[in-house]
Coordinates of C-alpha atoms and ligand atoms in Angstrom, one line a residue:
M1 CA -6.7 -17.3 -35.5
D2 CA -6.5 -15.5 -32.1
S3 CA -6.7 -11.6 -32.6
N4 CA -5.4 -10.9 -29.0
P5 CA -1.9 -9.4 -28.9
A6 CA 0.6 -11.8 -27.3
I7 CA 2.6 -10.8 -24.2
T8 CA 6.6 -10.4 -24.3
I9 CA 8.5 -12.5 -21.9
V10 CA 11.9 -11.2 -20.9
Q11 CA 14.3 -13.8 -19.3
N12 CA 16.4 -12.8 -16.3
F13 CA 15.1 -9.4 -15.7
N14 CA 16.5 -6.9 -13.1
L15 CA 13.8 -5.7 -10.9
K16 CA 15.9 -3.0 -9.1
Q17 CA 14.0 0.0 -10.7
F18 CA 10.6 -1.7 -9.9
N19 CA 10.7 -2.1 -6.2
T20 CA 11.1 1.0 -3.9
F21 CA 13.5 -0.8 -1.5
G22 CA 15.7 -0.9 -4.5
M23 CA 16.5 -4.4 -4.1
D24 CA 18.8 -5.8 -6.9
V25 CA 17.2 -8.9 -7.7
R26 CA 16.1 -10.6 -10.9
A27 CA 13.0 -12.3 -12.1
R28 CA 13.5 -15.5 -14.1
E29 CA 10.8 -14.3 -16.4
Y30 CA 9.2 -10.8 -16.6
T31 CA 6.2 -9.3 -18.6
E32 CA 4.3 -6.3 -18.7
I33 CA 0.5 -5.9 -19.4
I34 CA -0.2 -2.5 -21.0
D35 CA -3.5 -3.5 -22.3
E36 CA -6.4 -5.7 -21.2
S37 CA -6.5 -7.4 -24.7
Q38 CA -3.3 -9.0 -23.6
L39 CA -5.0 -10.9 -20.8
P40 CA -5.9 -14.1 -22.7
D41 CA -2.6 -14.9 -23.8
L42 CA -1.2 -14.2 -20.2
L43 CA -4.1 -16.4 -19.0
R44 CA -3.3 -19.1 -21.3
R45 CA 0.4 -19.4 -20.1
I46 CA -0.1 -18.8 -16.4
G47 CA -0.7 -22.5 -15.4
R48 CA 2.7 -23.5 -16.7
Y49 CA 4.4 -21.5 -13.7
D50 CA 2.8 -23.8 -11.0
G51 CA 1.8 -20.7 -8.9
K52 CA 5.2 -19.0 -9.1
V53 CA 3.4 -15.7 -10.5
L54 CA 3.9 -12.3 -9.0
F55 CA 1.8 -9.3 -9.9
L56 CA 3.7 -6.2 -9.4
G57 CA 2.3 -2.6 -9.3
G58 CA 4.8 0.1 -8.0
G59 CA 6.7 -2.4 -5.9
S60 CA 6.2 -0.1 -2.9
N61 CA 5.0 -2.7 -0.5
V62 CA 7.3 -5.5 -1.3
L63 CA 10.7 -6.9 0.2
F64 CA 12.5 -9.2 -2.3
T65 CA 14.9 -11.5 -0.1
S66 CA 16.0 -13.4 -3.4
D67 CA 15.6 -13.6 -6.9
Y68 CA 12.0 -14.4 -8.0
E69 CA 12.0 -17.7 -9.6
G70 CA 9.0 -17.6 -11.6
L71 CA 7.0 -15.0 -13.7
V72 CA 6.7 -11.3 -12.6
V73 CA 3.9 -9.5 -14.2
R74 CA 3.9 -5.8 -13.9
M75 CA 0.5 -4.2 -14.2
A76 CA 1.0 -1.1 -16.6
T77 CA -2.9 -0.4 -17.8
K78 CA -3.6 3.2 -17.7
G79 CA -6.7 5.3 -17.8
I80 CA -9.0 7.3 -15.4
E81 CA -12.6 7.6 -16.4
I82 CA -15.7 9.2 -14.8
V83 CA -18.1 6.3 -15.3
D84 CA -21.4 7.7 -13.6
Q85 CA -22.6 10.7 -11.6
D86 CA -25.6 12.3 -9.8
D87 CA -26.2 15.2 -7.9
T88 CA -24.2 14.2 -5.0
Y89 CA -21.8 11.6 -6.1
V90 CA -19.2 10.8 -8.9
Y91 CA -18.1 7.4 -9.9
V92 CA -14.3 7.4 -11.0
R93 CA -12.7 4.5 -12.3
G94 CA -8.8 4.0 -12.5
M95 CA -7.1 1.3 -14.3
A96 CA -4.8 -0.9 -12.3
G97 CA -1.5 0.4 -13.5
E98 CA -2.5 4.0 -13.0
N99 CA -0.4 5.8 -10.5
W100 CA -2.2 6.1 -7.1
D101 CA -1.3 9.9 -6.6
D102 CA -2.1 10.8 -10.1
F103 CA -5.4 9.4 -9.6
V104 CA -6.1 11.3 -6.2
Q105 CA -4.8 14.5 -7.8
F106 CA -7.2 14.0 -10.8
C107 CA -10.2 14.0 -8.1
V108 CA -8.7 16.7 -6.1
E109 CA -8.3 18.9 -9.2
R110 CA -12.3 18.5 -9.7
N111 CA -13.0 19.2 -6.2
Y112 CA -14.5 15.5 -5.7
G113 CA -14.0 14.8 -2.0
G114 CA -13.0 11.5 -0.2
L115 CA -9.2 10.7 -1.3
E116 CA -7.4 13.9 -0.4
N117 CA -6.0 12.4 3.0
L118 CA -4.6 9.7 0.7
S119 CA -2.4 11.9 -1.2
L120 CA 1.2 11.0 -2.2
I121 CA 0.9 7.3 -1.0
P122 CA 3.1 5.4 -3.5
G123 CA 1.9 2.7 -5.7
N124 CA -0.6 2.0 -8.0
I125 CA -4.4 1.6 -8.1
G126 CA -4.7 -2.0 -8.7
S127 CA -2.9 -2.7 -5.5
S128 CA -4.8 -0.1 -3.3
P129 CA -7.5 -2.5 -2.1
I130 CA -4.9 -5.4 -1.2
Q131 CA -4.2 -3.8 1.9
N132 CA -6.9 -1.2 2.0
I133 CA -4.3 1.7 2.1
G134 CA -4.8 4.2 4.7
A135 CA -3.5 7.5 6.1
Y136 CA -4.5 10.4 7.8
G137 CA -7.8 9.3 9.3
V138 CA -8.8 7.8 6.0
E139 CA -8.9 4.5 4.5
M140 CA -9.4 3.6 0.8
K141 CA -12.5 1.5 1.8
D142 CA -14.3 4.7 2.8
T143 CA -14.8 5.7 -0.8
F144 CA -14.2 2.2 -2.6
Y145 CA -17.4 1.4 -4.7
M146 CA -16.3 -1.8 -6.5
L147 CA -13.4 -3.4 -8.5
D148 CA -13.0 -5.6 -11.6
A149 CA -10.9 -8.7 -11.6
V150 CA -10.0 -11.7 -13.2
S151 CA -9.7 -15.3 -11.5
L152 CA -6.2 -16.7 -12.3
R153 CA -7.5 -20.3 -12.0
T154 CA -10.6 -20.0 -14.3
G155 CA -10.1 -16.9 -16.4
E156 CA -13.5 -15.8 -15.2
F157 CA -14.2 -12.1 -14.8
R158 CA -15.7 -10.9 -11.6
E159 CA -16.9 -7.7 -9.8
F160 CA -16.2 -7.3 -6.2
F161 CA -18.3 -4.7 -4.2
S162 CA -17.3 -3.5 -0.9
D163 CA -19.3 -6.2 1.3
E164 CA -17.2 -8.8 -0.5
C165 CA -13.9 -7.5 0.0
S166 CA -13.6 -8.0 4.0
F167 CA -11.6 -4.6 4.2
G168 CA -10.1 -4.0 7.6
Y169 CA -6.9 -2.3 9.0
R170 CA -4.2 -2.9 6.4
S171 CA -6.1 -6.0 5.3
S172 CA -8.6 -7.3 2.6
V173 CA -9.8 -10.7 1.3
F174 CA -7.1 -10.4 -1.4
K175 CA -4.6 -10.7 1.5
H176 CA -6.0 -13.6 3.0
E177 CA -8.8 -15.9 1.7
L178 CA -8.2 -15.3 -1.9
K179 CA -4.6 -14.4 -1.9
G180 CA -3.0 -14.8 -5.0
Q181 CA -6.2 -15.7 -6.8
Y182 CA -7.5 -12.8 -8.5
L183 CA -5.7 -10.3 -10.7
I184 CA -7.2 -6.6 -10.0
L185 CA -7.9 -4.9 -13.1
S186 CA -9.6 -1.6 -12.2
V187 CA -11.0 0.1 -9.2
T188 CA -14.0 2.5 -8.9
F189 CA -14.5 5.1 -6.2
R190 CA -17.5 7.0 -5.0
L191 CA -16.5 10.4 -4.5
S192 CA -18.6 13.3 -3.1
K193 CA -19.6 16.5 -5.0
R194 CA -20.3 17.9 -1.7
P195 CA -17.0 17.0 0.2
E196 CA -17.0 16.7 4.0
L197 CA -13.5 17.2 4.9
N198 CA -11.8 14.9 7.4
T199 CA -9.3 17.0 9.5
S200 CA -9.2 14.8 12.5
Y201 CA -5.7 14.3 12.3
G202 CA -4.2 17.3 14.4
A203 CA -1.4 18.1 12.1
I204 CA -3.6 18.6 9.1
P205 CA -5.4 22.0 10.5
A206 CA -2.0 23.2 11.8
E207 CA -0.6 22.6 8.3
I208 CA -3.4 24.4 6.5
E209 CA -3.1 27.4 8.8
A210 CA 0.6 27.4 8.6
M211 CA 0.1 27.5 4.8
G212 CA -2.2 30.4 5.2
E213 CA -5.2 28.5 3.4
V214 CA -8.6 27.7 4.3
P215 CA -9.9 24.0 4.6
S216 CA -10.7 22.4 1.2
V217 CA -10.2 19.3 -0.7
R218 CA -7.3 21.1 -2.3
S219 CA -5.7 22.3 0.8
V220 CA -6.0 19.2 2.7
A221 CA -4.3 17.3 0.0
R222 CA -1.6 19.9 -0.1
A223 CA -1.2 19.7 3.8
V224 CA -1.1 15.8 3.8
T225 CA 1.7 16.0 0.7
S226 CA 3.7 18.5 2.8
I227 CA 3.5 16.4 6.3
R228 CA 4.3 13.2 4.4
R229 CA 7.4 14.9 2.8
S230 CA 8.6 16.0 6.1
K231 CA 8.5 12.6 7.8
L232 CA 8.7 9.9 5.2
P233 CA 11.7 9.1 3.0
D234 CA 11.4 9.5 -0.8
P235 CA 12.1 6.1 -2.2
L236 CA 14.1 7.7 -5.1
E237 CA 16.5 9.0 -2.4
L238 CA 16.4 6.3 0.2
G239 CA 15.0 2.6 -0.5
N240 CA 12.1 1.7 1.7
A241 CA 8.4 0.6 1.7
G242 CA 6.7 2.9 4.0
S243 CA 5.8 1.5 7.4
F244 CA 7.6 -1.9 7.6
F245 CA 5.2 -3.3 10.4
K246 CA 1.5 -2.8 11.1
N247 CA 0.4 -0.8 14.3
P248 CA -0.6 -3.7 16.5
V249 CA -4.0 -4.0 18.1
V250 CA -4.0 -5.4 21.5
S251 CA -6.9 -6.2 24.0
N252 CA -8.1 -3.3 26.2
Q253 CA -6.8 -5.2 29.2
Q254 CA -3.4 -5.7 27.6
F255 CA -3.4 -2.0 26.8
N256 CA -4.0 -0.9 30.4
E257 CA -1.2 -3.2 31.6
I258 CA 1.2 -1.7 29.1
R259 CA 0.0 2.1 29.9
T260 CA 0.7 1.5 33.5
A261 CA 4.4 0.9 32.6
Y262 CA 4.5 3.2 29.6
P263 CA 2.0 6.0 30.3
D264 CA 3.3 8.0 27.3
I265 CA 2.4 5.3 24.7
P266 CA 0.4 6.7 21.9
A267 CA -2.8 4.5 21.6
Y268 CA -6.1 4.8 19.6
A269 CA -9.2 2.9 19.8
A270 CA -9.8 0.3 17.4
D271 CA -12.9 -2.3 16.6
N272 CA -11.4 -4.9 18.7
G273 CA -9.1 -3.5 21.2
T274 CA -6.6 -0.8 21.3
K275 CA -4.2 0.0 18.5
L276 CA -0.6 1.1 19.4
A277 CA 2.0 3.3 17.8
A278 CA 4.5 0.6 16.7
G279 CA 7.1 3.4 15.8
W280 CA 6.9 4.7 19.3
M281 CA 7.6 1.3 20.8
I282 CA 10.5 0.7 18.1
E283 CA 12.0 4.3 19.1
Q284 CA 11.6 3.3 22.9
C285 CA 13.8 0.1 22.3
G286 CA 16.5 2.4 20.9
W287 CA 16.3 1.6 17.1
K288 CA 15.5 5.0 15.6
G289 CA 18.2 6.0 13.3
Y290 CA 20.1 2.8 13.8
R291 CA 22.2 1.6 11.0
D292 CA 24.1 -1.7 10.2
G293 CA 25.8 -1.7 6.9
D294 CA 23.3 -0.5 4.5
A295 CA 20.3 -1.7 6.3
G296 CA 18.8 0.9 8.9
V297 CA 15.9 2.4 10.8
H298 CA 14.7 5.7 9.3
A299 CA 15.8 8.5 11.6
R300 CA 12.7 10.5 11.6
Q301 CA 10.1 7.5 11.4
A302 CA 11.2 4.3 13.3
L303 CA 8.3 2.4 11.7
V304 CA 10.2 2.7 8.3
L305 CA 13.2 0.4 7.6
V306 CA 15.6 1.8 4.9
N307 CA 18.1 0.6 2.4
F308 CA 21.1 3.0 2.2
G309 CA 22.3 1.6 -1.2
K310 CA 23.4 -2.1 -1.1
A311 CA 21.7 -3.9 1.6
T312 CA 20.1 -7.4 0.8
G313 CA 16.4 -8.1 1.4
N314 CA 17.9 -10.6 3.9
Q315 CA 19.7 -8.0 5.7
I316 CA 16.5 -5.6 6.2
Y317 CA 14.4 -8.9 7.2
S318 CA 17.0 -9.8 9.7
L319 CA 17.0 -6.4 11.2
A320 CA 13.0 -6.7 11.1
L321 CA 13.4 -9.9 13.1
Q322 CA 15.7 -8.2 15.7
I323 CA 13.1 -5.4 16.1
I324 CA 10.4 -7.9 16.5
D325 CA 12.3 -9.6 19.4
S326 CA 13.1 -6.3 21.2
V327 CA 9.4 -5.1 21.1
R328 CA 8.3 -8.4 22.1
S329 CA 10.9 -8.5 25.3
K330 CA 10.0 -4.7 26.2
F331 CA 6.4 -4.6 25.7
G332 CA 5.2 -8.1 25.2
V333 CA 3.5 -7.2 22.1
D334 CA 4.3 -9.0 18.6
L335 CA 4.6 -6.7 15.7
E336 CA 3.6 -8.0 12.4
P337 CA 5.1 -6.8 8.9
E338 CA 2.9 -5.0 6.7
V339 CA 5.3 -5.3 3.9
N340 CA 5.1 -8.6 1.7
I341 CA 8.2 -10.4 2.2
L342 CA 9.1 -12.4 -0.9
Ligands
FAD401 P1 3.1 -3.5 -5.0 O1 4.2 -3.3 -3.8 O2 3.7 -3.6 -6.4 O3 2.4 -4.8 -4.6 C1 1.8 -5.0 -3.2 C2 1.1 -6.3 -3.2 O4 -0.2 -6.3 -4.2 C3 1.8 -7.5 -3.8 O5 1.4 -8.5 -3.1 C4 1.2 -7.9 -5.2 O6 1.6 -9.0 -5.6 C5 -0.2 -7.2 -5.2 N1 -0.6 -6.8 -6.4 C6 -0.2 -5.5 -6.9 N2 -0.8 -5.2 -7.9 C7 -2.1 -6.1 -8.0 C8 -3.0 -6.2 -8.9 N3 -3.2 -5.6 -10.0 N4 -4.1 -7.3 -8.5 C9 -3.6 -8.3 -7.7 N5 -2.6 -8.2 -6.6 C10 -1.8 -7.3 -6.8 N6 0.7 2.3 2.6 C11 -0.5 2.8 3.3 O7 -1.4 2.2 3.5 N7 -0.5 4.1 3.7 C12 0.6 4.8 3.6 O8 0.6 6.1 4.2 C13 1.7 4.4 2.9 N8 2.7 5.3 2.8 C14 4.0 4.6 2.1 C15 4.9 5.5 2.0 C16 6.0 5.3 1.3 C17 7.4 6.0 1.3 C18 6.0 3.9 0.7 C19 7.2 3.3 0.0 C20 5.0 3.1 0.9 C21 3.8 3.5 1.7 N9 2.9 2.6 1.8 C22 1.7 3.0 2.5 C23 2.8 1.3 1.2 C24 2.4 1.3 -0.2 O9 2.4 2.6 -0.9 C25 0.9 0.7 -0.5 O10 0.9 -0.4 0.2 C26 0.5 0.6 -2.0 O11 -0.8 0.2 -2.0 C27 1.5 -0.5 -2.8 O12 1.0 -0.3 -4.1 P2 2.1 -0.9 -5.4 O13 1.5 -0.8 -6.5 O14 3.4 -0.4 -5.0 O15 2.0 -2.4 -4.9
EPU402 N1 6.1 8.0 16.7 C1 7.2 8.0 17.4 N2 8.5 7.6 17.1 C2 8.7 7.3 15.7 C3 7.3 7.1 14.9 C4 6.1 7.6 15.4 O1 7.1 8.3 18.7 O2 9.7 7.0 15.3 C5 4.8 8.3 17.2 C6 4.3 9.8 16.8 O3 4.9 10.7 17.4 C7 2.8 9.4 16.9 C8 2.6 8.1 16.6 O4 3.8 7.3 16.9 O5 2.4 9.9 18.2 C9 2.1 7.8 15.2 O6 3.1 8.1 14.4 P1 2.6 8.5 13.0 O7 1.4 9.8 13.1 O8 3.8 9.1 12.2 O9 2.0 7.4 12.2 P2 2.2 5.8 12.3 O10 1.3 5.1 13.1 O11 3.7 5.6 12.5 C10 0.6 5.3 10.3 C11 0.6 4.5 9.1 C12 1.2 5.1 7.9 C13 0.5 6.6 7.6 C14 0.4 7.4 8.9 C15 -0.3 8.5 9.0 C16 0.6 2.1 9.6 C17 1.4 0.8 9.9 N3 1.4 3.1 9.3 O12 2.0 5.5 10.6 O13 1.2 4.3 6.8 O14 1.0 7.2 6.5 O15 -0.1 6.6 10.1 O16 -1.6 8.2 9.0 O17 -0.6 2.0 10.0 C18 2.4 2.7 5.6 O18 1.4 1.9 5.8 O19 3.3 2.2 4.8 C19 2.6 4.1 6.2 C20 3.4 4.8 6.0

């Protein structure tokens, strides 16, 4: 007899509390994984859904445009563990269902350096590698050490190290070649016991000074938290999924042409060209603060689309398509959604 616990599947489950856009949609079937011992049962059943299986962490990077006609699996495994250390580094592992910011603050409190700039990003540990989350001059990949995953096709457990993940700006192998093929179970970060702070983002030193503090892992975390609260809407108060679009990367030649017409456009050097501030372009097109029914564009950050209450996913998506069209007409640049549209 199999000693592994079974998963409990609920029919017709409301997902409103489980996506930060607050979309009032249902999953045909829903289950939660609270312990890895439930994986054999999950993996045994998964074949029946013919690919219609969605893993969900905090639901902060998804837009549901309809009910989900398959199985939604919410990852709720918990645990933070120091797995190894030497004089310079400490290796800290978080289980997939652990809240990202709780994990960051666990490290910040112990003065382990590397994640402080990523304070207050919503979502869970298990989703952080999917789009290689980033903010304030730092990306998850900078301290990523390895992750544990299980293949949904073969049930085989596999470790992925950094060079196998193809991390890029808001991208990884799990968003592209291996999309939907692996369930991420835990992620291990290599953090520094001799932190080198990254205060390249001008607002951080200014905020630390305004707080009357000196630069440290803790003060950077507090500054980032404060800056984020002043700009980004709290999903508990206003439905959103952070930046709806990625900042587009264009060739240096195209950038020079755009800059000739729009000398003020904020832009940053990128590996393969120049990254443009999509929020600035959307604002220039007149969308900032726009509202149609309950779908809108945040008044303090034009890159963030918001649900004032009862907007549907299709209303948000249709607004996104209008924004894409107008940015293309004005700047000749195609915006690409960052949010996973379902
Ligand atoms: P979910 O939305 O639940 O899932 C995202 C994707 O990952 C889905 O495709 C899902 O199927 C897949 N997935 C989830 N868990 C697993 C798993 N265990 N294994 C395999 N696949 C999985 N992002 C940034 O990068 N930087 C920011 O500064 C930032 N700011 C934000 C601010 C706000 C207010 C909000 C609402 C969002 C912001 N985001 C930001 C986006 C979001 O927080 C991140 O993308 C986060 O990593 C999503 O985590 P989640 O657990 O909510 O993922
Ligand atoms: N800007 C405007 N108008 C706006 C918004 C922005 O002019 O309405 C200008 C700003 O003045 C600034 C530039 O655009 O000159 C960049 O703005 P900001 O610093 O707010 O950052 P962003 O490029 O809009 C990115 C990430 C955020 C991340 C912040 C901080 C993307 C798609 N977004 O936003 O990530 O928190 O930088 O590092 O890369 C997310 O991915 O969900 C997210 C919130």
